[in-house]
Structure formats: structure tokens, C-alpha cells
mmCIF file of N, CA and C in Angstrom:
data_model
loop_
_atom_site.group_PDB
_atom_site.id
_atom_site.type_symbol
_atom_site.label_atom_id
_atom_site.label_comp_id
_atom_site.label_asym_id
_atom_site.label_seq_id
_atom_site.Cartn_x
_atom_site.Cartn_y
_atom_site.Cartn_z
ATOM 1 N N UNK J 1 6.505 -35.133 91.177
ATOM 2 C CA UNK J 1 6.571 -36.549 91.415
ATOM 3 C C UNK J 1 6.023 -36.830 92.811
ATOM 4 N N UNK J 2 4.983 -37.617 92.824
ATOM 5 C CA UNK J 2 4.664 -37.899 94.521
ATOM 6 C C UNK J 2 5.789 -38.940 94.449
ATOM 7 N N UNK J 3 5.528 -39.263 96.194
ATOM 8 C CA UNK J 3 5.982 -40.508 96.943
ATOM 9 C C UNK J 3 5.928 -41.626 96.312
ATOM 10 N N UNK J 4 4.639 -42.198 95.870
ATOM 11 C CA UNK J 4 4.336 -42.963 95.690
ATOM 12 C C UNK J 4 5.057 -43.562 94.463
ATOM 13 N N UNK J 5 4.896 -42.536 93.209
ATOM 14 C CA UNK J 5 5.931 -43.075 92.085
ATOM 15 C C UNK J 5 7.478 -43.040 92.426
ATOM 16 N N UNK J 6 8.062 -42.395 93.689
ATOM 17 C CA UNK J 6 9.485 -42.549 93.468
ATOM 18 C C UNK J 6 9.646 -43.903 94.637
ATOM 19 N N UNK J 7 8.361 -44.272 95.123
ATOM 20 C CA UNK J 7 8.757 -45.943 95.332
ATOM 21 C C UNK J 7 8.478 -46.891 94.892
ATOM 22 N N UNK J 8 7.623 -46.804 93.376
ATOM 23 C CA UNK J 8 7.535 -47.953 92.764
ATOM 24 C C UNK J 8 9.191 -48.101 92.134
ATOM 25 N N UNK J 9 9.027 -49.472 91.883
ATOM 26 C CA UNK J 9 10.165 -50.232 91.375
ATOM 27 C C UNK J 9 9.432 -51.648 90.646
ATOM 28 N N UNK J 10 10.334 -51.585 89.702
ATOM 29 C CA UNK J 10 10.129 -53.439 88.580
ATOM 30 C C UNK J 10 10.427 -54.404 90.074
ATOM 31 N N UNK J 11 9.533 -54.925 90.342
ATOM 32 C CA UNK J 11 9.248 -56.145 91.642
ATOM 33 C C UNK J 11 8.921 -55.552 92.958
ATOM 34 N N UNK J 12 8.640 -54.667 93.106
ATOM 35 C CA UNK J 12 7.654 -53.997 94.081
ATOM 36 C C UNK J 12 6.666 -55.187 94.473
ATOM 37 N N UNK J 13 5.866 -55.327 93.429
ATOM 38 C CA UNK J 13 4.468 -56.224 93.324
ATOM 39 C C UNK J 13 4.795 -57.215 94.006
ATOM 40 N N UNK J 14 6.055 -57.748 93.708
ATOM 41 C CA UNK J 14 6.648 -59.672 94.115
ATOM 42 C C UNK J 14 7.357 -59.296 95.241
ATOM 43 N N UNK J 15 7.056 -58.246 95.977
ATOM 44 C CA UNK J 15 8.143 -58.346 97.011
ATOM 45 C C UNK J 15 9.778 -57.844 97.661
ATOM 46 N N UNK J 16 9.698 -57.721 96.050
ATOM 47 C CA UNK J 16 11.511 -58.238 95.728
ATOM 48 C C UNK J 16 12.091 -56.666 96.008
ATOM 49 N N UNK J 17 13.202 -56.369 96.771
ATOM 50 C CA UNK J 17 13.820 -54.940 96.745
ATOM 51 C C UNK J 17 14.511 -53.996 95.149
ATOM 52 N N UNK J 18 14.354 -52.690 95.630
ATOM 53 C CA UNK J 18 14.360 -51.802 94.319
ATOM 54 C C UNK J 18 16.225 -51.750 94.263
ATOM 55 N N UNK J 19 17.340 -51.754 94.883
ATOM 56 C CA UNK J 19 18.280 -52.279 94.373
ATOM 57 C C UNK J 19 18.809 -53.327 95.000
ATOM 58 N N UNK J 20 20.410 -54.310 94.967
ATOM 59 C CA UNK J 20 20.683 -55.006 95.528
ATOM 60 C C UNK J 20 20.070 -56.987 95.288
ATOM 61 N N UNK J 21 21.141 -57.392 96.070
ATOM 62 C CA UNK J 21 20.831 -59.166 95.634
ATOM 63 C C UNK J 21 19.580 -58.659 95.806
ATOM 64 N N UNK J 22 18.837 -60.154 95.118
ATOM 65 C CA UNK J 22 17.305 -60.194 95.087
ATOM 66 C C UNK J 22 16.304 -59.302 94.390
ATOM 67 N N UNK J 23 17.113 -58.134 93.773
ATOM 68 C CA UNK J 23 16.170 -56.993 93.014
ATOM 69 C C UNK J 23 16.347 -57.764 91.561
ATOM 70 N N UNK J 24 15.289 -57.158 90.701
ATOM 71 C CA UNK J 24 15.394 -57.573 89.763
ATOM 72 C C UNK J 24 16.330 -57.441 88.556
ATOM 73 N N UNK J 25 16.514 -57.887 88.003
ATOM 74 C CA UNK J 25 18.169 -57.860 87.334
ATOM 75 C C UNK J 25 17.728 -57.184 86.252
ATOM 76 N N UNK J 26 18.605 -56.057 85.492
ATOM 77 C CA UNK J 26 18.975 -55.321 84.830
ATOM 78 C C UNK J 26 18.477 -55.985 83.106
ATOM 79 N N UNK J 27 17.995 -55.073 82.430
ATOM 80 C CA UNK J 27 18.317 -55.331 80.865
ATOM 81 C C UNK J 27 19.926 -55.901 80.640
ATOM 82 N N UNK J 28 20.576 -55.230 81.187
ATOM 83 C CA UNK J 28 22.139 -55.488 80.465
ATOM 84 C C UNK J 28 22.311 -56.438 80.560
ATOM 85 N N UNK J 29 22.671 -57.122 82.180
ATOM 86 C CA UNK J 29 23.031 -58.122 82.825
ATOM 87 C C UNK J 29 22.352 -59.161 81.654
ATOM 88 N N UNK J 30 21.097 -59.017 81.548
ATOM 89 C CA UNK J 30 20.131 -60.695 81.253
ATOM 90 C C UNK J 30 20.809 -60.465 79.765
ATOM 91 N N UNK J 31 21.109 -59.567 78.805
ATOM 92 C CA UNK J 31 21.618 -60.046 77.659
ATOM 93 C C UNK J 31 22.944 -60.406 77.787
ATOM 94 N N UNK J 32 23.876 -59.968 78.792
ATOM 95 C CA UNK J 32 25.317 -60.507 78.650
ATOM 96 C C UNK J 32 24.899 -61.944 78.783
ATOM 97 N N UNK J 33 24.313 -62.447 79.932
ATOM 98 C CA UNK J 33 23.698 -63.479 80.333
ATOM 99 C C UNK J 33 23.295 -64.397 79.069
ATOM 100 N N UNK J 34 22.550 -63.938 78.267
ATOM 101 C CA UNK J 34 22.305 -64.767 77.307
ATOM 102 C C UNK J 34 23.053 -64.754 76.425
ATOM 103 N N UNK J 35 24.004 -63.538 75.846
ATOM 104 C CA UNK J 35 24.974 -64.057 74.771
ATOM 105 C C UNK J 35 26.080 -64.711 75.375
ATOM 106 N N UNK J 36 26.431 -64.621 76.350
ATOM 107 C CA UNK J 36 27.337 -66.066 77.021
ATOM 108 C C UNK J 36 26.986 -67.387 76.720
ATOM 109 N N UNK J 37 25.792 -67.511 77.440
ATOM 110 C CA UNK J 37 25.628 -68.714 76.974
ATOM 111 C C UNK J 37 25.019 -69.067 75.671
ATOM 112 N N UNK J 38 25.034 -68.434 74.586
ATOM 113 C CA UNK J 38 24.371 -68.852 73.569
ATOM 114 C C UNK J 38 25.455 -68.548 72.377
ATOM 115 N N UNK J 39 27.098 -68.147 73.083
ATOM 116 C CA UNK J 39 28.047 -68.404 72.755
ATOM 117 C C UNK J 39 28.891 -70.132 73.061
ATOM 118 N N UNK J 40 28.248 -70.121 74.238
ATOM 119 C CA UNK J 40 28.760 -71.426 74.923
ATOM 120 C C UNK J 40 28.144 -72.536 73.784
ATOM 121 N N UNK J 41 26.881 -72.255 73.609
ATOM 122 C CA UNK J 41 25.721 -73.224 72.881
ATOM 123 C C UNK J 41 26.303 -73.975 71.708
ATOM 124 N N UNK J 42 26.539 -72.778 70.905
ATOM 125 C CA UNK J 42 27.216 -72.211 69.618
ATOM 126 C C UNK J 42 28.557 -73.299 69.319
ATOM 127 N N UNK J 43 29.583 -72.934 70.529
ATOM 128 C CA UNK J 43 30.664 -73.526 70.391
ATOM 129 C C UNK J 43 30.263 -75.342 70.552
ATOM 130 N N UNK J 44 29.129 -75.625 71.308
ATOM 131 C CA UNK J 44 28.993 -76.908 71.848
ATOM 132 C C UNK J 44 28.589 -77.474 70.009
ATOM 133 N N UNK J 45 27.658 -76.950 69.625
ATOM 134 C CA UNK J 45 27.302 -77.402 68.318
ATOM 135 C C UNK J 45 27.755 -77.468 67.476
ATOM 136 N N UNK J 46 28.664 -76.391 67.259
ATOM 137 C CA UNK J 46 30.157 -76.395 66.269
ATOM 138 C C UNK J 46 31.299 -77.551 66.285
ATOM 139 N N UNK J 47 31.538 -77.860 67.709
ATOM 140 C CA UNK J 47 32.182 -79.013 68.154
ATOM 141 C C UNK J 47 31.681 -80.271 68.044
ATOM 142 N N UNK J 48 30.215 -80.361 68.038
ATOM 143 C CA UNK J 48 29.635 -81.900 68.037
ATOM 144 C C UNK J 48 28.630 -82.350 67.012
ATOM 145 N N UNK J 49 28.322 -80.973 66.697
ATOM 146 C CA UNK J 49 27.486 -81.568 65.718
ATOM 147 C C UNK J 49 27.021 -80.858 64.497
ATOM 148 N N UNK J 50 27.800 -80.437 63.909
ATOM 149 C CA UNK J 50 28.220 -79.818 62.772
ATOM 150 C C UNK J 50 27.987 -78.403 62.290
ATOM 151 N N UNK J 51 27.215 -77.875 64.125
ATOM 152 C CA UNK J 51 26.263 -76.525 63.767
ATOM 153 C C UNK J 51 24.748 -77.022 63.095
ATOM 154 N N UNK J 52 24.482 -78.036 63.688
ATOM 155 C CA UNK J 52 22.717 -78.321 63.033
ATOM 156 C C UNK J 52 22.437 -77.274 63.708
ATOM 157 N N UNK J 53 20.823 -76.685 63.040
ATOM 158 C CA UNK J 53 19.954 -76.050 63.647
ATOM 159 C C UNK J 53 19.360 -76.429 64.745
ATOM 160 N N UNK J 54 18.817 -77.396 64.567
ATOM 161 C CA UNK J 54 18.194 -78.390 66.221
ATOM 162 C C UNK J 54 19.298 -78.349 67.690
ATOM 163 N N UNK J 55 20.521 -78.777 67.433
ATOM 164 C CA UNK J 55 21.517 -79.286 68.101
ATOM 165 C C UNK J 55 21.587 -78.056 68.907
ATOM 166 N N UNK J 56 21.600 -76.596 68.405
ATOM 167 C CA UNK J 56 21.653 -75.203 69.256
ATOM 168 C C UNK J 56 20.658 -75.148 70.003
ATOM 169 N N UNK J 57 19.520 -74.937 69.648
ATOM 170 C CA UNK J 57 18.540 -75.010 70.411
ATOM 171 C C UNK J 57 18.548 -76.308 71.229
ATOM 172 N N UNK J 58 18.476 -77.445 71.070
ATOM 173 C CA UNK J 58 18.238 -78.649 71.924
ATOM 174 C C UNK J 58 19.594 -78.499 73.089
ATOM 175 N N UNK J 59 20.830 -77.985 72.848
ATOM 176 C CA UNK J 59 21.893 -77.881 73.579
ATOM 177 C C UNK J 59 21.861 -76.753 74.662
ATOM 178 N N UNK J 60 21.115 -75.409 74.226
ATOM 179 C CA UNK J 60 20.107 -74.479 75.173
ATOM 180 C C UNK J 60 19.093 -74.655 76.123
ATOM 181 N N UNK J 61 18.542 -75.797 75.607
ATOM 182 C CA UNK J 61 17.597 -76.339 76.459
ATOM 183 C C UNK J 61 17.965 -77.044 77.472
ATOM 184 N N UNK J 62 18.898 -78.277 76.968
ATOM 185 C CA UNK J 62 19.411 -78.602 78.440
ATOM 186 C C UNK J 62 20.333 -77.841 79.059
ATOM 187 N N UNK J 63 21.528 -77.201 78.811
ATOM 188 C CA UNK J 63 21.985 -76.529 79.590
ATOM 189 C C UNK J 63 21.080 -75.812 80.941
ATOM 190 N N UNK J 64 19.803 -75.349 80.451
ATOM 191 C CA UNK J 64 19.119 -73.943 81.323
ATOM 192 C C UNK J 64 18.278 -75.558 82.080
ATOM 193 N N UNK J 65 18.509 -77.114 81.872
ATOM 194 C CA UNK J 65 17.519 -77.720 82.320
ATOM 195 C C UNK J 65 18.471 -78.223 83.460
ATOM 196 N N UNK J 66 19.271 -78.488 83.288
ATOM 197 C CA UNK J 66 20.654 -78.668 83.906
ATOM 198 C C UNK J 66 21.073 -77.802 85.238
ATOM 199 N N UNK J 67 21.601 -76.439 84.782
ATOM 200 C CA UNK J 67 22.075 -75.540 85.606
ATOM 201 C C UNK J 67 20.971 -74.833 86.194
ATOM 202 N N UNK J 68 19.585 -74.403 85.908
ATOM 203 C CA UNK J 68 18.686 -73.584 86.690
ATOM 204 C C UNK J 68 18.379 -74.381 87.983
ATOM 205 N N UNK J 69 17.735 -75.838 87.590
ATOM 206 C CA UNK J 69 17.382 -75.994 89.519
ATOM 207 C C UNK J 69 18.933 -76.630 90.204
ATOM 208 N N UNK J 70 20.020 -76.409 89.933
ATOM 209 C CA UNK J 70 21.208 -76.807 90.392
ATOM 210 C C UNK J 70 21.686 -76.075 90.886
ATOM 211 N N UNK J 71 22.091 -75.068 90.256
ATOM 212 C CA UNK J 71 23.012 -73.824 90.236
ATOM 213 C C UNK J 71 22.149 -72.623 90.387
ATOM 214 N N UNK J 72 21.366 -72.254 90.245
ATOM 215 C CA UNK J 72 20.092 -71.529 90.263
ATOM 216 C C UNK J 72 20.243 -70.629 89.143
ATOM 217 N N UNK J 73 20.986 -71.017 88.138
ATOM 218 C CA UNK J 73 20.980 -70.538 86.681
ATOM 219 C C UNK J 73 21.933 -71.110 85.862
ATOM 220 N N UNK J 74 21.875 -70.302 85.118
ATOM 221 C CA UNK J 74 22.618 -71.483 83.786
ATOM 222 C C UNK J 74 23.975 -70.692 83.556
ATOM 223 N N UNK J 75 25.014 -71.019 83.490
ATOM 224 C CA UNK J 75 26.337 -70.530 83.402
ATOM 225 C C UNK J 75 26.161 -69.131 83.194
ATOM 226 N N UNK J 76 26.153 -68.658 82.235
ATOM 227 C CA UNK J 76 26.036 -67.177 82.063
ATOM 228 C C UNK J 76 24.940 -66.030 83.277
ATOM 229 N N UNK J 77 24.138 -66.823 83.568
ATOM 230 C CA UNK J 77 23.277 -66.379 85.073
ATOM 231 C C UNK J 77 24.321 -66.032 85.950
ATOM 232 N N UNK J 78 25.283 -66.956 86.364
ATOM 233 C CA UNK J 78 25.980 -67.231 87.030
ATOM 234 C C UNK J 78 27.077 -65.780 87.100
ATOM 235 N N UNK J 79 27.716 -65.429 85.529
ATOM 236 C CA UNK J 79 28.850 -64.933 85.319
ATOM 237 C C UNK J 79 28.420 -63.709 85.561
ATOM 238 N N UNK J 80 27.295 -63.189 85.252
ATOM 239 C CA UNK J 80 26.882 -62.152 85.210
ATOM 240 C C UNK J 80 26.204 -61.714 86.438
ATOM 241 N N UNK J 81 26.168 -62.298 87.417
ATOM 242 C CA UNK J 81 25.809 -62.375 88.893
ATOM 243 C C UNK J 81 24.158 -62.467 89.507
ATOM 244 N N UNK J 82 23.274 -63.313 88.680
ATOM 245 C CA UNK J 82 22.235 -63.647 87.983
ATOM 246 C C UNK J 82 21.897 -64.836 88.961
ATOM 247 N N UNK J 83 20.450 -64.585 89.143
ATOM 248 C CA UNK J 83 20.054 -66.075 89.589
ATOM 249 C C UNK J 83 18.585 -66.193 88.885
ATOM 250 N N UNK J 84 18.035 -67.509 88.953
ATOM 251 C CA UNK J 84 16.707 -67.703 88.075
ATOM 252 C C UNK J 84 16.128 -67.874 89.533
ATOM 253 N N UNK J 85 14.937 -67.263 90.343
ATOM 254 C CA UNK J 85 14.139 -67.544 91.487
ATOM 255 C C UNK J 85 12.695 -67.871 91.052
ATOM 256 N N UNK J 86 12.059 -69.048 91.615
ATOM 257 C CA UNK J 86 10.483 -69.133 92.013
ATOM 258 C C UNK J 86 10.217 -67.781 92.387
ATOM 259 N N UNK J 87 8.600 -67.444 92.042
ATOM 260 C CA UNK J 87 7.865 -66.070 92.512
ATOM 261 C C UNK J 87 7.478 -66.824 93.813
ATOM 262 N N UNK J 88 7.622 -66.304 95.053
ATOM 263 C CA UNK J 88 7.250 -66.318 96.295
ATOM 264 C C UNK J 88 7.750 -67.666 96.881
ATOM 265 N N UNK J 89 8.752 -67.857 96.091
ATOM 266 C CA UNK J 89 10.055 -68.555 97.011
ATOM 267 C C UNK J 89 10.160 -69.796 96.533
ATOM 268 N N UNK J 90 11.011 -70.965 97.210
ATOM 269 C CA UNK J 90 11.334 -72.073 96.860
ATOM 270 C C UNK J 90 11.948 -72.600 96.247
ATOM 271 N N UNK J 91 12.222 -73.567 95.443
ATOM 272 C CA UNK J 91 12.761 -74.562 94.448
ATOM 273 C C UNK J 91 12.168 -74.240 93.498
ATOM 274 N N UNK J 92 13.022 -73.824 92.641
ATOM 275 C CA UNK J 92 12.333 -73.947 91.133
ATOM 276 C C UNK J 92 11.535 -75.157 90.257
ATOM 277 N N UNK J 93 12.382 -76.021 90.845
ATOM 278 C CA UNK J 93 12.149 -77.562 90.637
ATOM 279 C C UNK J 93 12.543 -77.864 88.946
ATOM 280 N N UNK J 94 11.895 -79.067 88.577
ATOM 281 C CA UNK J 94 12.348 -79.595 87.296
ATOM 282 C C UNK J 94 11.657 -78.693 85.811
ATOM 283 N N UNK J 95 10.614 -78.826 85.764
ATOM 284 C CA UNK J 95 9.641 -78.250 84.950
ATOM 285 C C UNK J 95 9.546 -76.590 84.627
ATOM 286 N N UNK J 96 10.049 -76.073 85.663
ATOM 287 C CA UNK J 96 10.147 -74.256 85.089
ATOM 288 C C UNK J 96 11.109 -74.141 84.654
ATOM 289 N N UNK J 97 12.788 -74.372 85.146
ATOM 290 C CA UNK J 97 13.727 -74.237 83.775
ATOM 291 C C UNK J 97 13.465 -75.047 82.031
ATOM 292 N N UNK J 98 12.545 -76.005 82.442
ATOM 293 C CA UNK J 98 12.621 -76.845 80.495
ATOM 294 C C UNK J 98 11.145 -75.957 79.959
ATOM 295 N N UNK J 99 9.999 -75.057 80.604
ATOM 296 C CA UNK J 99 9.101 -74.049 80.248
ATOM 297 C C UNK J 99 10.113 -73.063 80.004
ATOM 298 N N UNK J 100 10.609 -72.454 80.954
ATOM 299 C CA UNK J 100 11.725 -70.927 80.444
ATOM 300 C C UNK J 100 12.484 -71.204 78.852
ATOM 301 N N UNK J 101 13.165 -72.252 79.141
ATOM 302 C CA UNK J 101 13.791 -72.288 77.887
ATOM 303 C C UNK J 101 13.179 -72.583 76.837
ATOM 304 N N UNK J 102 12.044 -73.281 76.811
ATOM 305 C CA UNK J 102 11.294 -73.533 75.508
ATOM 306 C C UNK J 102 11.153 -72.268 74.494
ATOM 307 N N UNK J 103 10.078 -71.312 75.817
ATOM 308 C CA UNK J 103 9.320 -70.185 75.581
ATOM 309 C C UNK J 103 10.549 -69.336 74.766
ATOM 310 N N UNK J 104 12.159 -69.103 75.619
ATOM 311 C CA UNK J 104 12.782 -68.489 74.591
ATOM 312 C C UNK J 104 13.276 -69.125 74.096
ATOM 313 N N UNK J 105 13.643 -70.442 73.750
ATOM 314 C CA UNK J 105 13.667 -70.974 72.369
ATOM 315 C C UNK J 105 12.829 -70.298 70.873
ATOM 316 N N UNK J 106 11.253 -70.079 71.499
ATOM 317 C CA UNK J 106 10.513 -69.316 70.560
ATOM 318 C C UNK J 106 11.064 -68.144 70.423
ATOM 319 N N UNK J 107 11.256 -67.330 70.955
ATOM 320 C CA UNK J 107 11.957 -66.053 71.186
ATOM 321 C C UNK J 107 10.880 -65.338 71.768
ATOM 322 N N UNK J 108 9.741 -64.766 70.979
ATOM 323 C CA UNK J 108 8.661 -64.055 71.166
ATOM 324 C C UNK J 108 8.555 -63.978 72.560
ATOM 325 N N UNK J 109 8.155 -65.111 73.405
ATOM 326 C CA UNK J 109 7.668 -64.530 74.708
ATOM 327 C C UNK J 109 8.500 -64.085 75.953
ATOM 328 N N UNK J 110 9.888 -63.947 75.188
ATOM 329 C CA UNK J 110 10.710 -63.254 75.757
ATOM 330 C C UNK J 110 11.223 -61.563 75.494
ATOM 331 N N UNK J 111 10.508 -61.502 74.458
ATOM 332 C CA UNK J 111 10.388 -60.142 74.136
ATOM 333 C C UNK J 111 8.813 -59.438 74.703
ATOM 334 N N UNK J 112 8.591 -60.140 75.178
ATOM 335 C CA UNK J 112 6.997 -59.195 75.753
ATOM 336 C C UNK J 112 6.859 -59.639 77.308
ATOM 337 N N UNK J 113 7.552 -57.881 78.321
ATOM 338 C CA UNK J 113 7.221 -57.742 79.357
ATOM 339 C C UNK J 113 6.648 -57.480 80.064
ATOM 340 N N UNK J 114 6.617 -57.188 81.475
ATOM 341 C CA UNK J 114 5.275 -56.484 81.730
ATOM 342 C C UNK J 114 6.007 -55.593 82.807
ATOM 343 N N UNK J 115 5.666 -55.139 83.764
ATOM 344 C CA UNK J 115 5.742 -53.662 84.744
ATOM 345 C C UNK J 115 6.955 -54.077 85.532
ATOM 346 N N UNK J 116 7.147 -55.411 85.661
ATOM 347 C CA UNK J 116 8.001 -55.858 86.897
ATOM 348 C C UNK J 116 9.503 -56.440 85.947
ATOM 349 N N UNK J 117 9.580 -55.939 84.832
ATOM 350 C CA UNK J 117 10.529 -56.582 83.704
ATOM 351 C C UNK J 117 10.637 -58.101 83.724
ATOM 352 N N UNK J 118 9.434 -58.588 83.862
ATOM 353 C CA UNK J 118 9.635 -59.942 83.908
ATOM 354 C C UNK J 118 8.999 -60.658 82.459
ATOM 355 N N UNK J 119 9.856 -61.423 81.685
ATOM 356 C CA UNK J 119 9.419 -61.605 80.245
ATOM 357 C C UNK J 119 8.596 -62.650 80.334
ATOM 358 N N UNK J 120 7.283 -63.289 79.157
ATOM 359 C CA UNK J 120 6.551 -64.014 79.438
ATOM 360 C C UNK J 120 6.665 -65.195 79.302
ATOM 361 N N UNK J 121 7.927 -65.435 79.234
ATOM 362 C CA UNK J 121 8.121 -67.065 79.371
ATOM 363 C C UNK J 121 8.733 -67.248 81.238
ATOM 364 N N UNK J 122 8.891 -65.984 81.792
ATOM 365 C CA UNK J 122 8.787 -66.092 83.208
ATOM 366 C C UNK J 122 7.566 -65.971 83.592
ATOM 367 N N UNK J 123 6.376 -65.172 83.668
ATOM 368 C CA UNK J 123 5.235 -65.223 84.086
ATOM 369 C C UNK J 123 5.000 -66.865 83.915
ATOM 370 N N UNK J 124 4.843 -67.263 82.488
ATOM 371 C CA UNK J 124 4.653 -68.565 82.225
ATOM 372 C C UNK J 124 4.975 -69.888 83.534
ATOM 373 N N UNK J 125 6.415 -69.217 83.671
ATOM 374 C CA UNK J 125 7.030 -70.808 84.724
ATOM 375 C C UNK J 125 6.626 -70.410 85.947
ATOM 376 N N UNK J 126 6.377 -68.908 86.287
ATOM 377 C CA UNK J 126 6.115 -68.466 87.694
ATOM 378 C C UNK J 126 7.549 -68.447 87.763
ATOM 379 N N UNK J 127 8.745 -67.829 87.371
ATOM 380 C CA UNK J 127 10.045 -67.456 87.477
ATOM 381 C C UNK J 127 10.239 -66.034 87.727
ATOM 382 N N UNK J 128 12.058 -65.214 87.857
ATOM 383 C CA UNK J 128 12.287 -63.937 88.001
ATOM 384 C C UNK J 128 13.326 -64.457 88.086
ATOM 385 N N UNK J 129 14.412 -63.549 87.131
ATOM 386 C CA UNK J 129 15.888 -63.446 86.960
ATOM 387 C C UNK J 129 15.810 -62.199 88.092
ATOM 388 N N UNK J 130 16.888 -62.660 88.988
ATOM 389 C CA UNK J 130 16.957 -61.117 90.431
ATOM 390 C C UNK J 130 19.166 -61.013 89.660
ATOM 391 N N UNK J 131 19.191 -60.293 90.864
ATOM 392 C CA UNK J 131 20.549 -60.550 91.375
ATOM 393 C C UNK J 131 20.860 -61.073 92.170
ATOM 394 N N UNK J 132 21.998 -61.490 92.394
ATOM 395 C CA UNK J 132 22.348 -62.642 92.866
ATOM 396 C C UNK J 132 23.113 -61.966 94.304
#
């Protein structure tokens, strides 16, 4: 093994440190992360609106439209010690949490990553789930 491969790390490229807040967050973490809240979703739709199909998804959407530029993630971000960050800093602003959630609304472009484990509905917003 040279040097060189035992200092790459998933966010090397962006900056971001190989463990610790600000590194990039774990496989595990981002699914507890999402079955939290897509338990939360679940219960919201069950409660209001009869479990439509739309109502889950549309209730996902705002939540992550809601809590990402507020909270800097959406409840389950939160629980799981998760934050949603801009690539090379800033405010996420309005428009990259309602892109993130669309994209996994589809599902697909959340299943296709790339080197830095960042899924492509993050490339998409210019996003990165770190730790918090």
C-alpha cells in the first residue's frame, strides 16, 4: 500500500476530513437517517390522509424542504448526527433541499455514487450529507 492510497478518503476531493464532524457520513448513519424519517412520513400520511401514494412522497418533500436550509437537515439528519452541507460552503438555500428530495423521491439517483459517497441527487444540488 503506498502513502498515497492510505490517504485517500470519500471527500478528500471536497476538502472535507477522513474522520470526525464534517467527514462524510457513513452508509449506516444516511439509512437510519432515512428510515426515520420515512417512518415519520408514513405515520404523517396514515394520520391525514389515508396513506395516499402522493401524500408520502409530497409529505417527504416538504419535510427535507422545511428542515434542510433551517436545521441543516431533516429530522432524522438530525437524530442520527447528520447534517446536509453546500460543496464549498455556505447556505444551502431554498432550491437544493426541494432538488435532493425530488431526485430521491425517484429513488434511482440516489442509488448511483461516485468516489466521495456522494449520491447523484447530491452532485445534482451541489450537496454532502457530513457529520455533524
Amino acid at each position: 500500500m503506498t502513502s498515497s492510497s492510505r490517504d485517500d478518503h470519500p471527500g478528500k476531493s471536497l476538502g472535507l476530513p477522513a474522520t470526525g464532524p464534517g467527514s462524510i457520513a457513513p452508509l449506516s448513519r444516511r439509512v437510519g437517517a432515512f428510515v426515520t424519517d420515512w417512518a415519520a412520513v408514513v405515520l404523517l400520511s396514515v394520520a391525514f390522509f389515508d396513506y395516499a401514494w402522493w401524500s408520502t412522497l409530497a409529505i417527504f418533500v416538504v419535510i427535507q424542504a422545511l428542515f434542510v436550509p433551517t436545521a441543516g437537515g431533516s429530522p432524522g439528519h438530525r437524530i442520527w448526527g447528520l447534517r446536509v452541507v453546500r460543496r464549498g460552503g455556505g447556505w444551502v438555500g431554498p432550491w437544493r433541499p426541494l432538488v435532493r428530495a425530488a431526485l430521491i423521491a425517484l429513488v434511482i439517483p440516489a442509488a448511483i455514487w461516485d468516489e466521495n459517497r456522494l449520491g447523484l441527487h447530491d452532485l445534482l444540488a451541489g450537496t454532502a450529507i457530513v457529520r455533524a
